[in-house]
Amino acid sequence: MVTPLVLACFWIALSVWLGGVLFIAMATPIIHMTCSEADPTIANIRSVNLEEQHGTLLAGTIMGRLLKQLGTVQLICAGICLISLMALAAAGNLNDRVTDALRALLLLAATGLALWERFTLSPRLMAARDEFVLYADEPELANPAKDRMDRLQEGSARLLMISAALLVGAVVFSSTGRTVTAFNITTSTTRP
């Protein structure tokens, strides 16, 4: 009887994880475009050399905060998914070994990317942003920081797309075999 509960936890965690990644991946270009079109002025950044960059900086700040929250959600969901798979394996309610191994590898790879983004890429991105703002009046220092910030933002967007692909793969390999049949409800076709 534990199996349906474990399966429900697995599917909810995987769905939330994939949904969060897809939401952020779709929201990124919209946030950047909207902030650029609005051409805001950030009150605590007074450099003359950044007048055209306030929208980019604001979009980067918004995305940084969203990615930080997403990182927390991803790690919680990854933990639930991996614990659920271990519980299902212990209960003997998994598919064939190849499918199980592929699903586990996809989830581990997505977890690794989430860890990399949270603890390596995001801090580097925020450091490049801070350096860009700090040296805004010195273009010889600000321009390399801006280039680094742009490269890291592109890398972050690419990482989200790879994570989404890995999670879709995990869904595909989770939807075959006995794992799905545990939720099937049989209905009677006979009428009284």
Tab-separated table of C-alpha atoms in Angstrom:
chain	number	residue	atom	x	y	z
A	1	MET	CA	0.000	0.000	0.000
A	2	VAL	CA	2.968	2.339	0.373
A	3	THR	CA	3.610	2.131	-3.355
A	4	PRO	CA	0.774	4.466	-4.513
A	5	LEU	CA	1.830	7.092	-1.970
A	6	VAL	CA	5.473	6.818	-3.029
A	7	LEU	CA	4.460	7.021	-6.692
A	8	ALA	CA	2.331	10.080	-5.982
A	9	CYS	CA	5.263	11.781	-4.250
A	10	PHE	CA	7.546	10.887	-7.156
A	11	TRP	CA	5.160	12.221	-9.825
A	12	ILE	CA	4.344	15.404	-7.913
A	13	ALA	CA	8.034	16.155	-7.325
A	14	LEU	CA	8.975	15.409	-10.932
A	15	SER	CA	6.071	17.522	-12.222
A	16	VAL	CA	6.912	20.485	-10.001
A	17	TRP	CA	10.588	20.239	-10.948
A	18	LEU	CA	9.918	20.103	-14.690
A	19	GLY	CA	7.243	22.795	-14.468
A	20	GLY	CA	9.572	25.139	-12.576
A	21	VAL	CA	12.370	24.682	-15.085
A	22	LEU	CA	10.038	25.213	-18.051
A	23	PHE	CA	8.472	28.281	-16.437
A	24	ILE	CA	11.846	29.933	-15.815
A	25	ALA	CA	13.076	28.984	-19.293
A	26	MET	CA	10.001	30.609	-20.870
A	27	ALA	CA	9.992	33.607	-18.520
A	28	THR	CA	13.641	34.551	-19.099
A	29	PRO	CA	13.325	36.131	-22.562
A	30	ILE	CA	10.030	37.796	-21.618
A	31	ILE	CA	11.532	39.375	-18.499
A	32	HIS	CA	14.594	40.582	-20.410
A	33	MET	CA	12.485	42.015	-23.251
A	34	THR	CA	10.026	43.717	-20.885
A	35	CYS	CA	12.768	45.289	-18.763
A	36	SER	CA	14.641	46.487	-21.834
A	37	GLU	CA	11.510	48.013	-23.381
A	38	ALA	CA	10.600	49.777	-20.125
A	39	ASP	CA	14.091	51.355	-19.965
A	40	PRO	CA	13.940	51.777	-16.168
A	41	THR	CA	16.334	53.737	-14.018
A	42	ILE	CA	17.591	51.901	-10.959
A	43	ALA	CA	17.865	54.496	-8.191
A	44	ASN	CA	20.916	53.040	-6.444
A	45	ILE	CA	22.973	52.825	-9.658
A	46	ARG	CA	24.037	56.321	-10.604
A	47	SER	CA	26.746	55.771	-13.193
A	48	VAL	CA	26.350	57.741	-16.412
A	49	ASN	CA	27.876	54.877	-18.386
A	50	LEU	CA	25.036	52.546	-17.370
A	51	GLU	CA	22.116	54.635	-18.592
A	52	GLU	CA	21.220	52.161	-21.338
A	53	GLN	CA	21.965	49.113	-19.156
A	54	HIS	CA	19.481	49.543	-16.309
A	55	GLY	CA	16.904	47.276	-17.991
A	56	THR	CA	19.504	44.534	-18.453
A	57	LEU	CA	20.637	44.860	-14.853
A	58	LEU	CA	17.070	44.806	-13.551
A	59	ALA	CA	16.214	41.736	-15.642
A	60	GLY	CA	19.379	40.053	-14.385
A	61	THR	CA	18.447	40.799	-10.789
A	62	ILE	CA	14.933	39.418	-11.271
A	63	MET	CA	16.267	36.288	-12.975
A	64	GLY	CA	18.912	35.806	-10.285
A	65	ARG	CA	16.261	35.828	-7.579
A	66	LEU	CA	13.994	33.498	-9.541
A	67	LEU	CA	16.871	31.101	-10.202
A	68	LYS	CA	17.773	31.068	-6.518
A	69	GLN	CA	14.207	30.037	-5.649
A	70	LEU	CA	14.157	27.519	-8.495
A	71	GLY	CA	17.415	26.039	-7.201
A	72	THR	CA	15.831	25.376	-3.828
A	73	VAL	CA	12.761	23.807	-5.443
A	74	GLN	CA	14.925	21.683	-7.747
A	75	LEU	CA	16.999	20.297	-4.898
A	76	ILE	CA	13.918	19.454	-2.818
A	77	CYS	CA	12.244	17.786	-5.800
A	78	ALA	CA	15.432	15.905	-6.685
A	79	GLY	CA	15.639	14.561	-3.151
A	80	ILE	CA	12.005	13.442	-3.203
A	81	CYS	CA	12.401	11.799	-6.632
A	82	LEU	CA	15.555	9.929	-5.689
A	83	ILE	CA	14.185	8.794	-2.310
A	84	SER	CA	10.968	7.683	-4.033
A	85	LEU	CA	12.913	5.628	-6.560
A	86	MET	CA	14.881	3.968	-3.775
A	87	ALA	CA	11.630	3.170	-1.935
A	88	LEU	CA	10.094	1.747	-5.108
A	89	ALA	CA	13.194	-0.363	-5.713
A	90	ALA	CA	13.033	-1.665	-2.145
A	91	ALA	CA	9.350	-2.558	-2.673
A	92	GLY	CA	10.188	-4.287	-5.960
A	93	ASN	CA	7.839	-2.044	-7.940
A	94	LEU	CA	10.073	-0.840	-10.735
A	95	ASN	CA	10.318	-1.583	-14.447
A	96	ASP	CA	13.114	-3.430	-16.176
A	97	ARG	CA	16.690	-2.633	-15.177
A	98	VAL	CA	17.572	-0.666	-18.319
A	99	THR	CA	14.586	1.677	-17.961
A	100	ASP	CA	15.232	2.106	-14.250
A	101	ALA	CA	18.905	2.854	-14.851
A	102	LEU	CA	18.140	5.387	-17.592
A	103	ARG	CA	15.563	7.155	-15.432
A	104	ALA	CA	17.957	7.278	-12.472
A	105	LEU	CA	20.797	8.560	-14.665
A	106	LEU	CA	18.602	11.290	-16.140
A	107	LEU	CA	17.476	12.379	-12.674
A	108	LEU	CA	21.044	12.311	-11.340
A	109	ALA	CA	22.238	14.381	-14.316
A	110	ALA	CA	19.442	16.918	-13.772
A	111	THR	CA	20.335	17.024	-10.074
A	112	GLY	CA	23.979	17.632	-10.958
A	113	LEU	CA	23.018	20.501	-13.243
A	114	ALA	CA	20.820	22.005	-10.522
A	115	LEU	CA	23.721	21.823	-8.063
A	116	TRP	CA	26.125	23.322	-10.616
A	117	GLU	CA	23.760	26.190	-11.392
A	118	ARG	CA	22.977	26.908	-7.749
A	119	PHE	CA	26.458	26.716	-6.267
A	120	THR	CA	28.780	27.585	-9.165
A	121	LEU	CA	27.108	29.365	-12.079
A	122	SER	CA	24.774	31.717	-10.180
A	123	PRO	CA	27.478	33.014	-7.804
A	124	ARG	CA	29.788	33.663	-10.769
A	125	LEU	CA	26.999	35.452	-12.610
A	126	MET	CA	26.171	37.686	-9.660
A	127	ALA	CA	29.870	38.434	-9.108
A	128	ALA	CA	30.222	39.496	-12.765
A	129	ARG	CA	27.115	41.694	-12.442
A	130	ASP	CA	28.420	43.316	-9.254
A	131	GLU	CA	31.809	43.913	-10.869
A	132	PHE	CA	30.136	45.455	-13.913
A	133	VAL	CA	28.168	47.872	-11.727
A	134	LEU	CA	31.153	48.633	-9.485
A	135	TYR	CA	33.441	49.593	-12.370
A	136	ALA	CA	30.792	51.167	-14.588
A	137	ASP	CA	32.729	54.442	-14.772
A	138	GLU	CA	35.864	52.597	-15.870
A	139	PRO	CA	35.015	50.958	-19.219
A	140	GLU	CA	38.306	49.030	-19.404
A	141	LEU	CA	37.199	47.091	-16.298
A	142	ALA	CA	33.431	47.192	-16.824
A	143	ASN	CA	33.366	45.856	-20.395
A	144	PRO	CA	35.107	42.533	-19.617
A	145	ALA	CA	32.760	42.070	-16.636
A	146	LYS	CA	29.751	42.773	-18.889
A	147	ASP	CA	31.013	40.274	-21.466
A	148	ARG	CA	31.485	37.664	-18.730
A	149	MET	CA	27.993	38.417	-17.361
A	150	ASP	CA	26.463	37.990	-20.830
A	151	ARG	CA	28.288	34.660	-21.396
A	152	LEU	CA	27.181	33.356	-18.012
A	153	GLN	CA	23.572	34.376	-18.692
A	154	GLU	CA	23.655	32.483	-21.980
A	155	GLY	CA	25.142	29.485	-20.174
A	156	SER	CA	22.397	29.644	-17.572
A	157	ALA	CA	19.712	29.670	-20.268
A	158	ARG	CA	21.383	26.714	-22.009
A	159	LEU	CA	21.569	24.860	-18.695
A	160	LEU	CA	17.824	25.330	-18.182
A	161	MET	CA	17.080	23.852	-21.599
A	162	ILE	CA	19.346	20.852	-20.943
A	163	SER	CA	17.688	20.339	-17.553
A	164	ALA	CA	14.263	20.455	-19.182
A	165	ALA	CA	15.340	17.845	-21.747
A	166	LEU	CA	16.714	15.573	-19.017
A	167	LEU	CA	13.519	15.888	-16.984
A	168	VAL	CA	11.322	15.187	-20.011
A	169	GLY	CA	13.442	12.079	-20.555
A	170	ALA	CA	12.878	11.096	-16.931
A	171	VAL	CA	9.123	11.499	-17.466
A	172	VAL	CA	9.251	9.314	-20.574
A	173	PHE	CA	11.202	6.563	-18.810
A	174	SER	CA	8.929	6.825	-15.770
A	175	SER	CA	5.729	6.430	-17.747
A	176	THR	CA	6.385	2.917	-19.001
A	177	GLY	CA	5.675	-0.389	-17.346
A	178	ARG	CA	4.400	-1.158	-13.858
A	179	THR	CA	5.022	2.328	-12.452
A	180	VAL	CA	2.038	3.736	-14.327
A	181	THR	CA	-0.233	0.750	-13.804
A	182	ALA	CA	-0.198	1.245	-10.033
A	183	PHE	CA	-2.486	4.261	-10.562
A	184	ASN	CA	-4.848	2.695	-13.105
A	185	ILE	CA	-8.425	2.463	-11.973
A	186	THR	CA	-10.467	-0.358	-13.388
A	187	THR	CA	-14.010	0.432	-14.271
A	188	SER	CA	-16.781	-1.998	-14.897
A	189	THR	CA	-18.390	-1.960	-18.316
A	190	THR	CA	-21.431	-3.944	-17.195
A	191	ARG	CA	-24.607	-2.093	-16.481
A	192	PRO	CA	-27.083	-3.044	-13.773
